[in-house]
C-alpha positions as YAML, in Angstrom:
chain: A
units: angstrom
residues:
- id: 1
  name: MET
  ca: [4.83, -5.76, -17.79]
- id: 2
  name: LEU
  ca: [3.94, -4.75, -14.23]
- id: 3
  name: LYS
  ca: [6.20, -2.17, -12.62]
- id: 4
  name: VAL
  ca: [5.96, -0.68, -9.11]
- id: 5
  name: LEU
  ca: [8.31, 2.27, -8.62]
- id: 6
  name: PRO
  ca: [8.72, 5.14, -6.18]
- id: 7
  name: VAL
  ca: [7.25, 8.41, -7.40]
- id: 8
  name: GLN
  ca: [10.20, 10.74, -8.06]
- id: 9
  name: SER
  ca: [8.66, 14.20, -7.62]
- id: 10
  name: LYS
  ca: [5.82, 15.86, -5.78]
- id: 11
  name: GLU
  ca: [4.44, 17.22, -9.05]
- id: 12
  name: GLN
  ca: [4.33, 13.70, -10.46]
- id: 13
  name: GLN
  ca: [2.74, 12.38, -7.23]
- id: 14
  name: GLU
  ca: [0.05, 15.09, -7.40]
- id: 15
  name: ASP
  ca: [-0.77, 14.18, -11.03]
- id: 16
  name: ILE
  ca: [-0.89, 10.46, -10.30]
- id: 17
  name: CYS
  ca: [-3.18, 11.01, -7.30]
- id: 18
  name: ARG
  ca: [-5.50, 13.12, -9.46]
- id: 19
  name: ARG
  ca: [-5.61, 10.30, -12.03]
- id: 20
  name: CYS
  ca: [-6.43, 7.82, -9.28]
- id: 21
  name: GLY
  ca: [-9.14, 9.97, -7.71]
- id: 22
  name: VAL
  ca: [-7.43, 10.39, -4.35]
- id: 23
  name: LYS
  ca: [-6.36, 13.50, -2.43]
- id: 24
  name: TYR
  ca: [-2.68, 14.36, -2.89]
- id: 25
  name: ASN
  ca: [-0.76, 14.19, 0.39]
- id: 26
  name: PRO
  ca: [2.41, 16.31, 0.06]
- id: 27
  name: ASP
  ca: [3.78, 14.85, 3.28]
- id: 28
  name: ALA
  ca: [3.51, 11.26, 2.04]
- id: 29
  name: LEU
  ca: [5.84, 9.04, 0.08]
- id: 30
  name: ALA
  ca: [4.30, 7.29, -2.90]
- id: 31
  name: TYR
  ca: [4.62, 4.31, -5.19]
- id: 32
  name: ALA
  ca: [2.94, 4.11, -8.61]
- id: 33
  name: ALA
  ca: [2.05, 0.86, -10.37]
- id: 34
  name: THR
  ca: [2.03, 0.68, -14.15]
- id: 35
  name: VAL
  ca: [1.06, -2.17, -16.46]
- id: 36
  name: ASP
  ca: [2.52, -1.93, -19.97]
- id: 37
  name: GLU
  ca: [3.46, 1.69, -19.23]
- id: 38
  name: LYS
  ca: [-0.15, 2.63, -18.32]
- id: 39
  name: LEU
  ca: [-0.93, 3.84, -14.80]
- id: 40
  name: ALA
  ca: [-2.62, 1.13, -12.72]
- id: 41
  name: GLY
  ca: [-2.65, 2.77, -9.27]
- id: 42
  name: VAL
  ca: [-0.99, 4.72, -6.46]
- id: 43
  name: CYS
  ca: [-0.04, 4.03, -2.85]
- id: 44
  name: GLN
  ca: [0.62, 6.99, -0.53]
- id: 45
  name: PHE
  ca: [2.18, 6.27, 2.86]
- id: 46
  name: ARG
  ca: [4.31, 7.66, 5.67]
- id: 47
  name: LEU
  ca: [6.63, 6.26, 8.35]
- id: 48
  name: SER
  ca: [5.83, 7.47, 11.87]
- id: 49
  name: ALA
  ca: [6.58, 6.60, 15.47]
- id: 50
  name: GLU
  ca: [3.31, 4.66, 15.54]
- id: 51
  name: GLY
  ca: [4.19, 2.59, 12.50]
- id: 52
  name: GLY
  ca: [3.80, 2.73, 8.75]
- id: 53
  name: MET
  ca: [0.64, 4.57, 7.73]
- id: 54
  name: ILE
  ca: [-0.82, 3.73, 4.35]
- id: 55
  name: TYR
  ca: [-3.33, 6.40, 3.27]
- id: 56
  name: ASP
  ca: [-4.23, 5.25, -0.21]
- id: 57
  name: LEU
  ca: [-4.01, 2.04, -2.16]
- id: 58
  name: ALA
  ca: [-6.09, 3.15, -5.10]
- id: 59
  name: PRO
  ca: [-6.45, 2.07, -8.73]
- id: 60
  name: ALA
  ca: [-6.30, 4.55, -11.56]
- id: 61
  name: GLU
  ca: [-9.72, 5.75, -12.58]
- id: 62
  name: GLY
  ca: [-11.32, 3.33, -15.04]
- id: 63
  name: THR
  ca: [-9.04, 0.44, -14.04]
- id: 64
  name: ASN
  ca: [-9.15, -2.37, -11.48]
- id: 65
  name: ASP
  ca: [-6.03, -4.51, -11.71]
- id: 66
  name: PHE
  ca: [-6.13, -6.52, -8.46]
- id: 67
  name: GLU
  ca: [-2.70, -8.10, -9.10]
- id: 68
  name: ALA
  ca: [-1.03, -4.71, -9.63]
- id: 69
  name: MET
  ca: [-2.66, -3.32, -6.48]
- id: 70
  name: PHE
  ca: [-1.67, -6.39, -4.49]
- id: 71
  name: VAL
  ca: [1.99, -6.24, -5.62]
- id: 72
  name: MET
  ca: [2.14, -2.49, -4.88]
- id: 73
  name: GLY
  ca: [0.61, -3.00, -1.40]
- id: 74
  name: ARG
  ca: [3.05, -5.80, -0.56]
- id: 75
  name: GLY
  ca: [5.96, -3.75, -1.96]
- id: 76
  name: THR
  ca: [4.99, -0.84, 0.27]
- id: 77
  name: LEU
  ca: [4.82, -3.07, 3.32]
- id: 78
  name: ASN
  ca: [8.21, -4.56, 2.46]
- id: 79
  name: PHE
  ca: [9.71, -1.06, 2.23]
- id: 80
  name: ILE
  ca: [8.18, -0.11, 5.59]
- id: 81
  name: ASP
  ca: [9.61, -3.29, 7.11]
- id: 82
  name: LEU
  ca: [13.06, -2.75, 5.59]
- id: 83
  name: CYS
  ca: [13.11, 0.75, 7.16]
- id: 84
  name: GLY
  ca: [12.86, -0.92, 10.58]
- id: 85
  name: VAL
  ca: [9.17, -0.12, 11.13]
- id: 86
  name: HIS
  ca: [7.44, -3.40, 11.96]
- id: 87
  name: GLU
  ca: [3.81, -2.35, 12.29]
- id: 88
  name: ALA
  ca: [1.56, -0.82, 9.68]
- id: 89
  name: TYR
  ca: [-1.97, 0.55, 9.50]
- id: 90
  name: PHE
  ca: [-4.26, 1.35, 6.61]
- id: 91
  name: LYS
  ca: [-5.61, 4.82, 7.47]
- id: 92
  name: GLY
  ca: [-7.46, 5.65, 4.27]
- id: 93
  name: GLU
  ca: [-10.97, 5.09, 3.01]
- id: 94
  name: VAL
  ca: [-11.54, 1.33, 2.71]
- id: 95
  name: LYS
  ca: [-12.84, 0.81, -0.82]
- id: 96
  name: ASP
  ca: [-11.80, -2.84, -1.16]
- id: 97
  name: ALA
  ca: [-11.41, -4.73, 2.12]
- id: 98
  name: SER
  ca: [-10.62, -7.95, 0.22]
- id: 99
  name: LEU
  ca: [-7.54, -6.27, -1.28]
- id: 100
  name: LEU
  ca: [-6.37, -5.11, 2.14]
- id: 101
  name: ARG
  ca: [-6.86, -8.60, 3.56]
- id: 102
  name: ALA
  ca: [-5.00, -10.18, 0.59]
- id: 103
  name: VAL
  ca: [-2.08, -7.78, 1.16]
- id: 104
  name: GLY
  ca: [-1.93, -9.00, 4.78]
- id: 105
  name: PHE
  ca: [-3.97, -6.55, 6.90]
- id: 106
  name: LYS
  ca: [-6.41, -7.76, 9.54]
- id: 107
  name: GLU
  ca: [-8.98, -5.73, 11.43]
- id: 108
  name: ASN
  ca: [-7.84, -5.22, 15.02]
- id: 109
  name: GLU
  ca: [-10.05, -4.81, 18.08]
- id: 110
  name: ASN
  ca: [-10.45, -1.11, 17.24]
- id: 111
  name: GLY
  ca: [-11.71, -1.88, 13.73]
- id: 112
  name: GLU
  ca: [-8.48, -0.61, 12.13]
- id: 113
  name: PHE
  ca: [-6.71, -2.50, 9.37]
- id: 114
  name: TYR
  ca: [-3.36, -3.47, 10.96]
- id: 115
  name: ILE
  ca: [-0.45, -5.76, 10.26]
- id: 116
  name: ASN
  ca: [2.57, -6.81, 12.35]
- id: 117
  name: LEU
  ca: [5.46, -7.07, 9.89]
- id: 118
  name: GLU
  ca: [7.94, -8.86, 12.21]
- id: 119
  name: GLY
  ca: [8.95, -11.89, 10.19]
- id: 120
  name: PHE
  ca: [6.23, -11.34, 7.61]
- id: 121
  name: PHE
  ca: [8.65, -11.33, 4.68]
- id: 122
  name: THR
  ca: [11.03, -13.95, 6.06]
- id: 123
  name: ASP
  ca: [8.77, -16.67, 7.52]
- id: 124
  name: HIS
  ca: [6.02, -17.23, 4.95]
- id: 125
  name: CYS
  ca: [4.24, -20.24, 6.51]
- id: 126
  name: HIS
  ca: [4.19, -18.74, 10.03]
- id: 127
  name: ASN
  ca: [2.65, -15.50, 8.81]
- id: 128
  name: HIS
  ca: [0.26, -17.21, 6.43]
- id: 129
  name: LYS
  ca: [-1.38, -18.87, 9.43]
- id: 130
  name: GLU
  ca: [-1.47, -15.67, 11.48]
- id: 131
  name: ASN
  ca: [-2.72, -13.35, 8.75]
- id: 132
  name: ASN
  ca: [-5.38, -15.50, 7.15]
...
């Protein structure tokens, strides 16, 4: 069973980041995805005045579960949106642009992966046209 849950402690976050091959960011919040109780990936992010900043959307080393990563990415964006932050950027190393696009990001005029979250989770058809 796929589960995406907030990471409960900084020690746990640091361990999960190590297992996913990404740099631990102590200032970031994090979600971890598991499939059948095995680590599938991590997402580190922050909320800022400029918007939601996702730094990592990374699979655990030796895995590549696109569905788990997609669900975790969308869950992170939904959390950012529910916090009243309606713009998000992917600020990390782009290892899989197709995953970022599937989650909903588009490259803006500055070459950044960006998404406007206003109505994204409430008006599916409208956003499907804009984000694809």
